[in-house]
């Protein structure tokens, strides 16, 4: 069975790990020690996910993914395609909404304490800031559920169907 390119696989796994860490940091930040500087790290990881996602999209435009198994039912192919579309949308929307929210705040925005990141020209009362706040609060819950379904589906393909779908990304 055909596999994703090594670059696509590397980007997939790096982004996946960063997203899982960042979801945990976002959900748990209030209960974590203040000296961990959770939110600046959370923001830095989010910006990293955004940049890597853009690279991944550019890479994907020039490198077609391997075809799904011919025997896979049409509804499963549709579900896989919709899930991947949602993942790409979330990988763009969630970091961008966080960046917009941070831009309206008074604290500096930097990347892992190494350099400042420019802020958007927005203020706390702007509609886009409110929309970004709601998106940044709600989408990660939906995203987490979709990630669980994605992992379970990959495991189903690997252990039950044994159709090589998971091996395409390993």
mmCIF file of C-alpha atoms in Angstrom:
data_model
loop_
_atom_site.group_PDB
_atom_site.id
_atom_site.type_symbol
_atom_site.label_atom_id
_atom_site.label_comp_id
_atom_site.label_asym_id
_atom_site.label_seq_id
_atom_site.Cartn_x
_atom_site.Cartn_y
_atom_site.Cartn_z
ATOM 1 C CA UNK A 1 0.000 0.000 0.000
ATOM 2 C CA UNK A 2 1.172 3.514 -0.826
ATOM 3 C CA UNK A 3 2.260 5.781 2.037
ATOM 4 C CA UNK A 4 2.305 9.487 2.652
ATOM 5 C CA UNK A 5 5.634 11.164 1.888
ATOM 6 C CA UNK A 6 8.178 11.317 4.690
ATOM 7 C CA UNK A 7 7.661 15.095 4.936
ATOM 8 C CA UNK A 8 3.884 14.665 5.260
ATOM 9 C CA UNK A 9 4.332 11.988 7.928
ATOM 10 C CA UNK A 10 6.825 14.091 9.873
ATOM 11 C CA UNK A 11 4.549 17.143 9.774
ATOM 12 C CA UNK A 12 1.548 15.016 10.747
ATOM 13 C CA UNK A 13 3.186 13.590 13.866
ATOM 14 C CA UNK A 14 4.856 16.821 14.996
ATOM 15 C CA UNK A 15 1.614 18.764 14.583
ATOM 16 C CA UNK A 16 -0.407 15.986 16.249
ATOM 17 C CA UNK A 17 1.852 15.952 19.317
ATOM 18 C CA UNK A 18 1.846 19.747 19.554
ATOM 19 C CA UNK A 19 -1.954 19.837 19.287
ATOM 20 C CA UNK A 20 -2.418 17.198 21.988
ATOM 21 C CA UNK A 21 -0.033 19.033 24.324
ATOM 22 C CA UNK A 22 -1.707 22.351 23.592
ATOM 23 C CA UNK A 23 -5.213 21.024 24.111
ATOM 24 C CA UNK A 24 -4.103 19.694 27.486
ATOM 25 C CA UNK A 25 -2.437 23.007 28.390
ATOM 26 C CA UNK A 26 -5.504 24.934 27.312
ATOM 27 C CA UNK A 27 -7.926 22.764 29.262
ATOM 28 C CA UNK A 28 -5.733 22.442 32.365
ATOM 29 C CA UNK A 29 -3.989 25.833 32.545
ATOM 30 C CA UNK A 30 -5.960 27.064 35.575
ATOM 31 C CA UNK A 31 -4.949 24.038 37.643
ATOM 32 C CA UNK A 32 -1.263 24.059 36.675
ATOM 33 C CA UNK A 33 1.434 25.880 38.675
ATOM 34 C CA UNK A 34 1.686 29.594 37.824
ATOM 35 C CA UNK A 35 5.483 29.403 37.583
ATOM 36 C CA UNK A 36 5.144 27.070 34.596
ATOM 37 C CA UNK A 37 4.218 30.065 32.409
ATOM 38 C CA UNK A 38 1.598 27.879 30.769
ATOM 39 C CA UNK A 39 -0.168 30.516 28.694
ATOM 40 C CA UNK A 40 2.943 31.953 26.983
ATOM 41 C CA UNK A 41 4.001 28.385 26.110
ATOM 42 C CA UNK A 42 0.426 27.566 24.986
ATOM 43 C CA UNK A 43 0.464 30.592 22.692
ATOM 44 C CA UNK A 44 3.903 29.692 21.316
ATOM 45 C CA UNK A 45 2.816 26.146 20.553
ATOM 46 C CA UNK A 46 -0.332 27.490 18.876
ATOM 47 C CA UNK A 47 1.706 29.792 16.641
ATOM 48 C CA UNK A 48 4.006 26.867 15.807
ATOM 49 C CA UNK A 49 1.005 24.718 14.865
ATOM 50 C CA UNK A 50 -0.250 27.520 12.620
ATOM 51 C CA UNK A 51 3.067 27.848 10.763
ATOM 52 C CA UNK A 52 3.525 24.075 10.436
ATOM 53 C CA UNK A 53 -0.064 23.733 9.207
ATOM 54 C CA UNK A 54 0.548 26.283 6.475
ATOM 55 C CA UNK A 55 3.681 24.339 5.488
ATOM 56 C CA UNK A 56 1.670 21.120 5.529
ATOM 57 C CA UNK A 57 -1.034 22.600 3.293
ATOM 58 C CA UNK A 58 1.582 23.892 0.843
ATOM 59 C CA UNK A 59 3.256 20.475 0.844
ATOM 60 C CA UNK A 60 -0.054 18.700 0.323
ATOM 61 C CA UNK A 61 -0.941 20.906 -2.651
ATOM 62 C CA UNK A 62 2.109 19.530 -4.435
ATOM 63 C CA UNK A 63 1.942 15.959 -3.137
ATOM 64 C CA UNK A 64 -1.236 13.973 -3.540
ATOM 65 C CA UNK A 65 -2.076 11.731 -0.573
ATOM 66 C CA UNK A 66 -2.285 7.981 -1.127
ATOM 67 C CA UNK A 67 -5.685 6.698 -2.150
ATOM 68 C CA UNK A 68 -7.950 5.101 0.410
ATOM 69 C CA UNK A 69 -8.578 1.367 -0.063
ATOM 70 C CA UNK A 70 -10.915 0.644 -2.970
ATOM 71 C CA UNK A 71 -12.967 -1.665 -0.767
ATOM 72 C CA UNK A 72 -13.685 1.118 1.736
ATOM 73 C CA UNK A 73 -17.381 2.063 1.711
ATOM 74 C CA UNK A 74 -18.266 5.444 0.268
ATOM 75 C CA UNK A 75 -19.609 6.761 3.577
ATOM 76 C CA UNK A 76 -16.269 5.974 5.253
ATOM 77 C CA UNK A 77 -14.332 7.768 2.533
ATOM 78 C CA UNK A 78 -16.640 10.763 2.926
ATOM 79 C CA UNK A 79 -16.228 10.681 6.716
ATOM 80 C CA UNK A 80 -12.430 10.504 6.361
ATOM 81 C CA UNK A 81 -12.382 13.429 3.926
ATOM 82 C CA UNK A 82 -14.701 15.541 6.103
ATOM 83 C CA UNK A 83 -12.621 14.767 9.183
ATOM 84 C CA UNK A 84 -9.410 15.797 7.449
ATOM 85 C CA UNK A 85 -11.054 18.981 6.175
ATOM 86 C CA UNK A 86 -12.230 19.770 9.725
ATOM 87 C CA UNK A 87 -8.742 19.107 11.105
ATOM 88 C CA UNK A 88 -7.158 21.518 8.625
ATOM 89 C CA UNK A 89 -9.825 24.127 9.386
ATOM 90 C CA UNK A 90 -9.310 23.720 13.148
ATOM 91 C CA UNK A 91 -5.502 23.827 12.757
ATOM 92 C CA UNK A 92 -5.945 27.261 11.175
ATOM 93 C CA UNK A 93 -8.941 28.678 13.070
ATOM 94 C CA UNK A 94 -7.909 27.798 16.629
ATOM 95 C CA UNK A 95 -4.396 29.317 16.491
ATOM 96 C CA UNK A 96 -5.630 32.343 14.539
ATOM 97 C CA UNK A 97 -8.438 32.955 17.029
ATOM 98 C CA UNK A 98 -5.922 32.726 19.870
ATOM 99 C CA UNK A 99 -3.605 35.155 18.091
ATOM 100 C CA UNK A 100 -6.481 37.599 17.619
ATOM 101 C CA UNK A 101 -7.463 37.295 21.305
ATOM 102 C CA UNK A 102 -3.851 37.803 22.407
ATOM 103 C CA UNK A 103 -3.558 40.812 20.124
ATOM 104 C CA UNK A 104 -6.369 42.527 22.032
ATOM 105 C CA UNK A 105 -4.619 41.935 25.368
ATOM 106 C CA UNK A 106 -1.981 44.027 27.058
ATOM 107 C CA UNK A 107 0.557 41.248 27.609
ATOM 108 C CA UNK A 108 3.309 40.817 25.020
ATOM 109 C CA UNK A 109 3.001 37.999 22.535
ATOM 110 C CA UNK A 110 6.230 36.151 21.913
ATOM 111 C CA UNK A 111 7.458 32.848 20.585
ATOM 112 C CA UNK A 112 8.949 30.740 23.386
ATOM 113 C CA UNK A 113 10.385 33.917 24.994
ATOM 114 C CA UNK A 114 12.780 34.287 22.039
ATOM 115 C CA UNK A 115 11.192 37.082 20.011
ATOM 116 C CA UNK A 116 8.045 39.162 19.898
ATOM 117 C CA UNK A 117 5.257 38.243 17.504
ATOM 118 C CA UNK A 118 3.403 41.149 15.887
ATOM 119 C CA UNK A 119 -0.125 41.696 17.065
ATOM 120 C CA UNK A 120 -3.189 42.338 14.942
ATOM 121 C CA UNK A 121 -4.672 45.828 15.193
ATOM 122 C CA UNK A 122 -7.686 44.838 17.300
ATOM 123 C CA UNK A 123 -9.121 45.989 20.629
ATOM 124 C CA UNK A 124 -11.021 44.146 23.365
ATOM 125 C CA UNK A 125 -14.450 45.447 22.285
ATOM 126 C CA UNK A 126 -14.072 44.504 18.609
ATOM 127 C CA UNK A 127 -16.536 41.950 17.265
ATOM 128 C CA UNK A 128 -13.746 39.829 15.783
ATOM 129 C CA UNK A 129 -12.184 39.503 19.250
ATOM 130 C CA UNK A 130 -15.480 38.276 20.720
ATOM 131 C CA UNK A 131 -15.994 35.816 17.876
ATOM 132 C CA UNK A 132 -12.391 34.630 18.252
ATOM 133 C CA UNK A 133 -12.870 34.145 21.984
ATOM 134 C CA UNK A 134 -15.974 32.005 21.451
ATOM 135 C CA UNK A 135 -14.295 29.973 18.703
ATOM 136 C CA UNK A 136 -11.201 29.469 20.852
ATOM 137 C CA UNK A 137 -13.328 28.269 23.765
ATOM 138 C CA UNK A 138 -15.713 25.973 21.847
ATOM 139 C CA UNK A 139 -13.805 24.461 18.917
ATOM 140 C CA UNK A 140 -11.181 22.670 21.059
ATOM 141 C CA UNK A 141 -13.957 20.595 22.675
ATOM 142 C CA UNK A 142 -15.287 19.545 19.262
ATOM 143 C CA UNK A 143 -11.732 19.028 18.050
ATOM 144 C CA UNK A 144 -10.931 16.765 21.015
ATOM 145 C CA UNK A 145 -13.959 14.601 20.270
ATOM 146 C CA UNK A 146 -12.975 14.417 16.597
ATOM 147 C CA UNK A 147 -9.401 13.461 17.537
ATOM 148 C CA UNK A 148 -10.710 10.595 19.657
ATOM 149 C CA UNK A 149 -12.891 9.386 16.776
ATOM 150 C CA UNK A 150 -9.918 9.734 14.390
ATOM 151 C CA UNK A 151 -7.660 7.661 16.652
ATOM 152 C CA UNK A 152 -10.332 5.004 17.172
ATOM 153 C CA UNK A 153 -10.973 4.829 13.425
ATOM 154 C CA UNK A 154 -7.243 4.435 12.729
ATOM 155 C CA UNK A 155 -7.011 1.655 15.316
ATOM 156 C CA UNK A 156 -10.115 -0.024 13.849
ATOM 157 C CA UNK A 157 -8.529 0.014 10.397
ATOM 158 C CA UNK A 158 -5.273 -1.360 11.756
ATOM 159 C CA UNK A 159 -6.432 -4.061 14.166
ATOM 160 C CA UNK A 160 -9.882 -5.056 12.925
ATOM 161 C CA UNK A 161 -9.951 -4.368 9.191
ATOM 162 C CA UNK A 162 -6.196 -4.814 8.670
ATOM 163 C CA UNK A 163 -6.437 -2.712 5.517
ATOM 164 C CA UNK A 164 -3.182 -0.741 5.840
ATOM 165 C CA UNK A 165 -4.819 2.659 6.354
ATOM 166 C CA UNK A 166 -2.829 3.401 9.514
ATOM 167 C CA UNK A 167 0.448 2.185 8.000
ATOM 168 C CA UNK A 168 0.160 4.926 5.365
ATOM 169 C CA UNK A 169 1.005 7.464 8.111
ATOM 170 C CA UNK A 170 3.506 5.364 10.115
#
